[in-house]
PDB file of C-alpha atoms and ligand atoms in Angstrom:
ATOM      1  CA  UNK A   3     -11.269 -31.590   4.741  1.00 90.00           C
ATOM      2  CA  UNK A   4     -11.471 -31.007   1.010  1.00 92.00           C
ATOM      3  CA  UNK A   5      -8.956 -32.791  -1.223  1.00 96.00           C
ATOM      4  CA  UNK A   6      -9.392 -31.964  -4.925  1.00 96.00           C
ATOM      5  CA  UNK A   7      -8.436 -35.342  -6.417  1.00 96.00           C
ATOM      6  CA  UNK A   8      -6.350 -38.464  -6.023  1.00 97.00           C
ATOM      7  CA  UNK A   9      -2.829 -37.152  -6.592  1.00 97.00           C
ATOM      8  CA  UNK A  10      -1.284 -40.600  -6.797  1.00 97.00           C
ATOM      9  CA  UNK A  11      -1.445 -44.190  -5.668  1.00 98.00           C
ATOM     10  CA  UNK A  12       1.720 -45.619  -4.147  1.00 98.00           C
ATOM     11  CA  UNK A  13       2.706 -49.185  -4.999  1.00 98.00           C
ATOM     12  CA  UNK A  14       5.626 -50.895  -3.271  1.00 98.00           C
ATOM     13  CA  UNK A  15       7.817 -52.952  -5.606  1.00 98.00           C
ATOM     14  CA  UNK A  16      10.976 -54.953  -5.104  1.00 96.00           C
ATOM     15  CA  UNK A  17      12.549 -53.720  -8.298  1.00 97.00           C
ATOM     16  CA  UNK A  18      11.754 -50.639 -10.380  1.00 98.00           C
ATOM     17  CA  UNK A  19      13.653 -52.229 -13.223  1.00 97.00           C
ATOM     18  CA  UNK A  20      11.094 -55.056 -13.319  1.00 96.00           C
ATOM     19  CA  UNK A  21       8.014 -53.020 -12.432  1.00 97.00           C
ATOM     20  CA  UNK A  22       8.409 -50.024 -14.761  1.00 98.00           C
ATOM     21  CA  UNK A  23       8.120 -51.950 -18.073  1.00 98.00           C
ATOM     22  CA  UNK A  24       5.026 -53.753 -16.736  1.00 97.00           C
ATOM     23  CA  UNK A  25       3.248 -50.552 -15.681  1.00 98.00           C
ATOM     24  CA  UNK A  26       4.257 -48.849 -18.949  1.00 98.00           C
ATOM     25  CA  UNK A  27       2.501 -51.671 -20.804  1.00 98.00           C
ATOM     26  CA  UNK A  28      -0.488 -51.734 -18.441  1.00 97.00           C
ATOM     27  CA  UNK A  29      -1.093 -47.987 -18.659  1.00 97.00           C
ATOM     28  CA  UNK A  30       0.126 -47.402 -22.210  1.00 97.00           C
ATOM     29  CA  UNK A  31       2.350 -44.567 -21.081  1.00 97.00           C
ATOM     30  CA  UNK A  32       6.015 -44.025 -20.284  1.00 98.00           C
ATOM     31  CA  UNK A  33       7.492 -43.506 -16.858  1.00 98.00           C
ATOM     32  CA  UNK A  34       8.334 -39.776 -16.848  1.00 97.00           C
ATOM     33  CA  UNK A  35      10.424 -39.422 -13.683  1.00 97.00           C
ATOM     34  CA  UNK A  36      12.641 -41.473 -11.410  1.00 97.00           C
ATOM     35  CA  UNK A  37      13.717 -39.849  -8.174  1.00 95.00           C
ATOM     36  CA  UNK A  38      15.417 -40.996  -4.999  1.00 95.00           C
ATOM     37  CA  UNK A  39      13.882 -39.700  -1.764  1.00 91.00           C
ATOM     38  CA  UNK A  40      16.863 -40.114   0.552  1.00 91.00           C
ATOM     39  CA  UNK A  41      15.151 -39.526   3.916  1.00 86.00           C
ATOM     40  CA  UNK A  42      12.480 -42.142   3.094  1.00 89.00           C
ATOM     41  CA  UNK A  43      15.085 -44.603   1.779  1.00 95.00           C
ATOM     42  CA  UNK A  44      13.191 -45.159  -1.455  1.00 96.00           C
ATOM     43  CA  UNK A  45      13.587 -44.695  -5.158  1.00 97.00           C
ATOM     44  CA  UNK A  46      10.359 -43.599  -6.817  1.00 97.00           C
ATOM     45  CA  UNK A  47       9.144 -43.818 -10.402  1.00 98.00           C
ATOM     46  CA  UNK A  48       6.095 -41.980 -11.721  1.00 98.00           C
ATOM     47  CA  UNK A  49       3.618 -42.701 -14.495  1.00 98.00           C
ATOM     48  CA  UNK A  50       0.699 -40.441 -15.294  1.00 97.00           C
ATOM     49  CA  UNK A  51      -2.841 -41.689 -15.785  1.00 96.00           C
ATOM     50  CA  UNK A  52      -5.256 -38.807 -16.343  1.00 94.00           C
ATOM     51  CA  UNK A  53      -5.115 -36.436 -13.393  1.00 93.00           C
ATOM     52  CA  UNK A  54      -3.597 -39.144 -11.220  1.00 96.00           C
ATOM     53  CA  UNK A  55      -0.183 -40.729 -11.036  1.00 97.00           C
ATOM     54  CA  UNK A  56       1.106 -44.115 -10.109  1.00 98.00           C
ATOM     55  CA  UNK A  57       4.093 -43.886  -7.774  1.00 98.00           C
ATOM     56  CA  UNK A  58       6.251 -47.003  -7.732  1.00 98.00           C
ATOM     57  CA  UNK A  59       8.397 -47.265  -4.602  1.00 98.00           C
ATOM     58  CA  UNK A  60      11.528 -49.382  -4.397  1.00 98.00           C
ATOM     59  CA  UNK A  61      13.394 -49.580  -1.073  1.00 98.00           C
ATOM     60  CA  UNK A  62      17.024 -48.436  -1.186  1.00 97.00           C
ATOM     61  CA  UNK A  63      17.828 -49.958   2.216  1.00 96.00           C
ATOM     62  CA  UNK A  64      16.602 -52.914   4.292  1.00 95.00           C
ATOM     63  CA  UNK A  65      15.641 -50.347   6.982  1.00 95.00           C
ATOM     64  CA  UNK A  66      13.220 -48.629   4.630  1.00 95.00           C
ATOM     65  CA  UNK A  67       9.562 -48.911   5.697  1.00 94.00           C
ATOM     66  CA  UNK A  68       8.916 -50.026   2.108  1.00 96.00           C
ATOM     67  CA  UNK A  69      11.296 -52.965   2.587  1.00 97.00           C
ATOM     68  CA  UNK A  70       9.353 -53.985   5.724  1.00 96.00           C
ATOM     69  CA  UNK A  71       6.052 -53.630   3.841  1.00 96.00           C
ATOM     70  CA  UNK A  72       7.269 -55.858   1.002  1.00 97.00           C
ATOM     71  CA  UNK A  73       8.449 -58.462   3.490  1.00 96.00           C
ATOM     72  CA  UNK A  74       5.018 -58.486   5.176  1.00 94.00           C
ATOM     73  CA  UNK A  75       3.375 -58.983   1.783  1.00 92.00           C
ATOM     74  CA  UNK A  76       5.015 -62.300   0.920  1.00 90.00           C
ATOM     75  CA  UNK A  77       8.059 -60.516  -0.422  1.00 91.00           C
ATOM     76  CA  UNK A  78       5.975 -59.178  -3.289  1.00 90.00           C
ATOM     77  CA  UNK A  79       4.916 -55.678  -2.302  1.00 92.00           C
ATOM     78  CA  UNK A  80       1.552 -54.307  -3.364  1.00 96.00           C
ATOM     79  CA  UNK A  81      -0.668 -51.281  -2.880  1.00 96.00           C
ATOM     80  CA  UNK A  82       0.978 -49.145  -0.229  1.00 97.00           C
ATOM     81  CA  UNK A  83      -0.815 -45.807   0.064  1.00 97.00           C
ATOM     82  CA  UNK A  84      -3.274 -43.393  -1.491  1.00 98.00           C
ATOM     83  CA  UNK A  85      -2.438 -39.715  -1.813  1.00 98.00           C
ATOM     84  CA  UNK A  86      -4.930 -36.882  -2.011  1.00 98.00           C
ATOM     85  CA  UNK A  87      -4.105 -33.437  -3.418  1.00 97.00           C
ATOM     86  CA  UNK A  88      -4.933 -30.615  -1.019  1.00 97.00           C
ATOM     87  CA  UNK A  89      -4.440 -26.890  -0.740  1.00 95.00           C
ATOM     88  CA  UNK A  90      -2.888 -25.491   2.454  1.00 94.00           C
ATOM     89  CA  UNK A  91      -1.625 -28.742   3.888  1.00 97.00           C
ATOM     90  CA  UNK A  92      -0.994 -27.210   7.351  1.00 97.00           C
ATOM     91  CA  UNK A  93      -4.687 -26.327   7.705  1.00 96.00           C
ATOM     92  CA  UNK A  94      -5.729 -29.785   6.506  1.00 97.00           C
ATOM     93  CA  UNK A  95      -3.500 -31.394   9.133  1.00 97.00           C
ATOM     94  CA  UNK A  96      -5.065 -29.181  11.816  1.00 97.00           C
ATOM     95  CA  UNK A  97      -8.488 -30.270  10.633  1.00 96.00           C
ATOM     96  CA  UNK A  98      -7.441 -33.932  10.636  1.00 96.00           C
ATOM     97  CA  UNK A  99      -6.276 -33.521  14.247  1.00 96.00           C
ATOM     98  CA  UNK A 100      -9.612 -31.944  15.181  1.00 96.00           C
ATOM     99  CA  UNK A 101     -11.343 -35.022  13.717  1.00 95.00           C
ATOM    100  CA  UNK A 102      -9.203 -37.161  16.014  1.00 96.00           C
ATOM    101  CA  UNK A 103      -7.193 -38.625  13.134  1.00 97.00           C
ATOM    102  CA  UNK A 104      -3.788 -39.824  14.257  1.00 97.00           C
ATOM    103  CA  UNK A 105      -0.979 -38.286  12.211  1.00 97.00           C
ATOM    104  CA  UNK A 106       2.326 -39.839  11.218  1.00 96.00           C
ATOM    105  CA  UNK A 107       3.639 -36.396  10.242  1.00 96.00           C
ATOM    106  CA  UNK A 108       2.563 -33.522  12.445  1.00 95.00           C
ATOM    107  CA  UNK A 109       4.282 -31.121  10.086  1.00 95.00           C
ATOM    108  CA  UNK A 110       4.515 -31.173   6.273  1.00 96.00           C
ATOM    109  CA  UNK A 111       7.771 -32.520   4.882  1.00 93.00           C
ATOM    110  CA  UNK A 112       9.367 -32.743   1.465  1.00 91.00           C
ATOM    111  CA  UNK A 113       8.294 -35.606  -0.785  1.00 89.00           C
ATOM    112  CA  UNK A 114       9.029 -36.658  -4.362  1.00 88.00           C
ATOM    113  CA  UNK A 115       8.366 -34.177  -7.166  1.00 88.00           C
ATOM    114  CA  UNK A 116       8.926 -31.220  -4.826  1.00 89.00           C
ATOM    115  CA  UNK A 117       5.559 -31.703  -3.128  1.00 93.00           C
ATOM    116  CA  UNK A 118       4.863 -30.994   0.534  1.00 96.00           C
ATOM    117  CA  UNK A 119       3.502 -34.165   2.039  1.00 96.00           C
ATOM    118  CA  UNK A 120       2.207 -35.622   5.306  1.00 97.00           C
ATOM    119  CA  UNK A 121       0.919 -39.070   6.164  1.00 97.00           C
ATOM    120  CA  UNK A 122      -2.135 -39.935   8.255  1.00 97.00           C
ATOM    121  CA  UNK A 123      -1.883 -43.025  10.416  1.00 96.00           C
ATOM    122  CA  UNK A 124      -3.599 -46.130   8.976  1.00 95.00           C
ATOM    123  CA  UNK A 125      -4.999 -46.880  12.467  1.00 95.00           C
ATOM    124  CA  UNK A 126      -7.226 -43.829  11.988  1.00 96.00           C
ATOM    125  CA  UNK A 127      -8.042 -44.358   8.315  1.00 95.00           C
ATOM    126  CA  UNK A 128      -9.556 -47.836   8.126  1.00 96.00           C
ATOM    127  CA  UNK A 129      -6.169 -49.395   7.517  1.00 95.00           C
ATOM    128  CA  UNK A 130      -5.403 -47.322   4.421  1.00 96.00           C
ATOM    129  CA  UNK A 131      -2.140 -45.434   4.694  1.00 97.00           C
ATOM    130  CA  UNK A 132      -3.172 -41.980   3.494  1.00 98.00           C
ATOM    131  CA  UNK A 133      -0.937 -39.191   2.256  1.00 97.00           C
ATOM    132  CA  UNK A 134      -1.931 -35.580   1.771  1.00 98.00           C
ATOM    133  CA  UNK A 135       0.131 -33.540  -0.687  1.00 97.00           C
ATOM    134  CA  UNK A 136       0.299 -29.946  -1.701  1.00 97.00           C
ATOM    135  CA  UNK A 137       1.969 -28.585  -4.787  1.00 94.00           C
ATOM    136  CA  UNK A 138       3.319 -25.263  -3.557  1.00 87.00           C
ATOM    137  CA  UNK A 139       4.786 -24.510  -6.993  1.00 82.00           C
ATOM    138  CA  UNK A 140       1.265 -24.036  -8.401  1.00 73.00           C
TER     139      UNK A 140
HETATM  140 ZN1   ZN B 490       3.181 -41.075  -2.142  1.00 75.62          ZN
END
C-alpha cells in the first residue's frame, strides 16, 4: 500500500459549537467547512494544518457510531480515526484484503468533502480506526 500523506485526523466532539473556537485558537486558523454527512449521522467541521486537516465529528443522532464512541470515552470524545490519502482506493482495498486486513467498507463510499472513503477495521490495525480516502476530483 502507498498512501501519500495523512489526509486528516478525525476527532469526536460532543459539540462543534464548543470545539471549533478551541481548535481555531489551537491551530491559529479558521474552520473552512462544516458539512453534514447524513448516512454517517455526523456533522463535520474541517480545519487545515499544512497538508493535513483536522476533522471534528459531532453526532447528529444517538445511534451515530460517534455518539457511542463519545459515551465510551467518559462522555468526552477524543481521537477517533486517522485518514491516509491514497490513489485508486479500490486497488488499495484489494491490497489490504490480500494482507489479511479486515475491512469495514468493502467498497468505497462517499465521505465529507466529496472524497471516496473506506474504513479498515481497528481489530486489524493495532486498534487505530483507519480511513483511506481518494480525491477523485484531482
Ligand atoms: Zn475521516
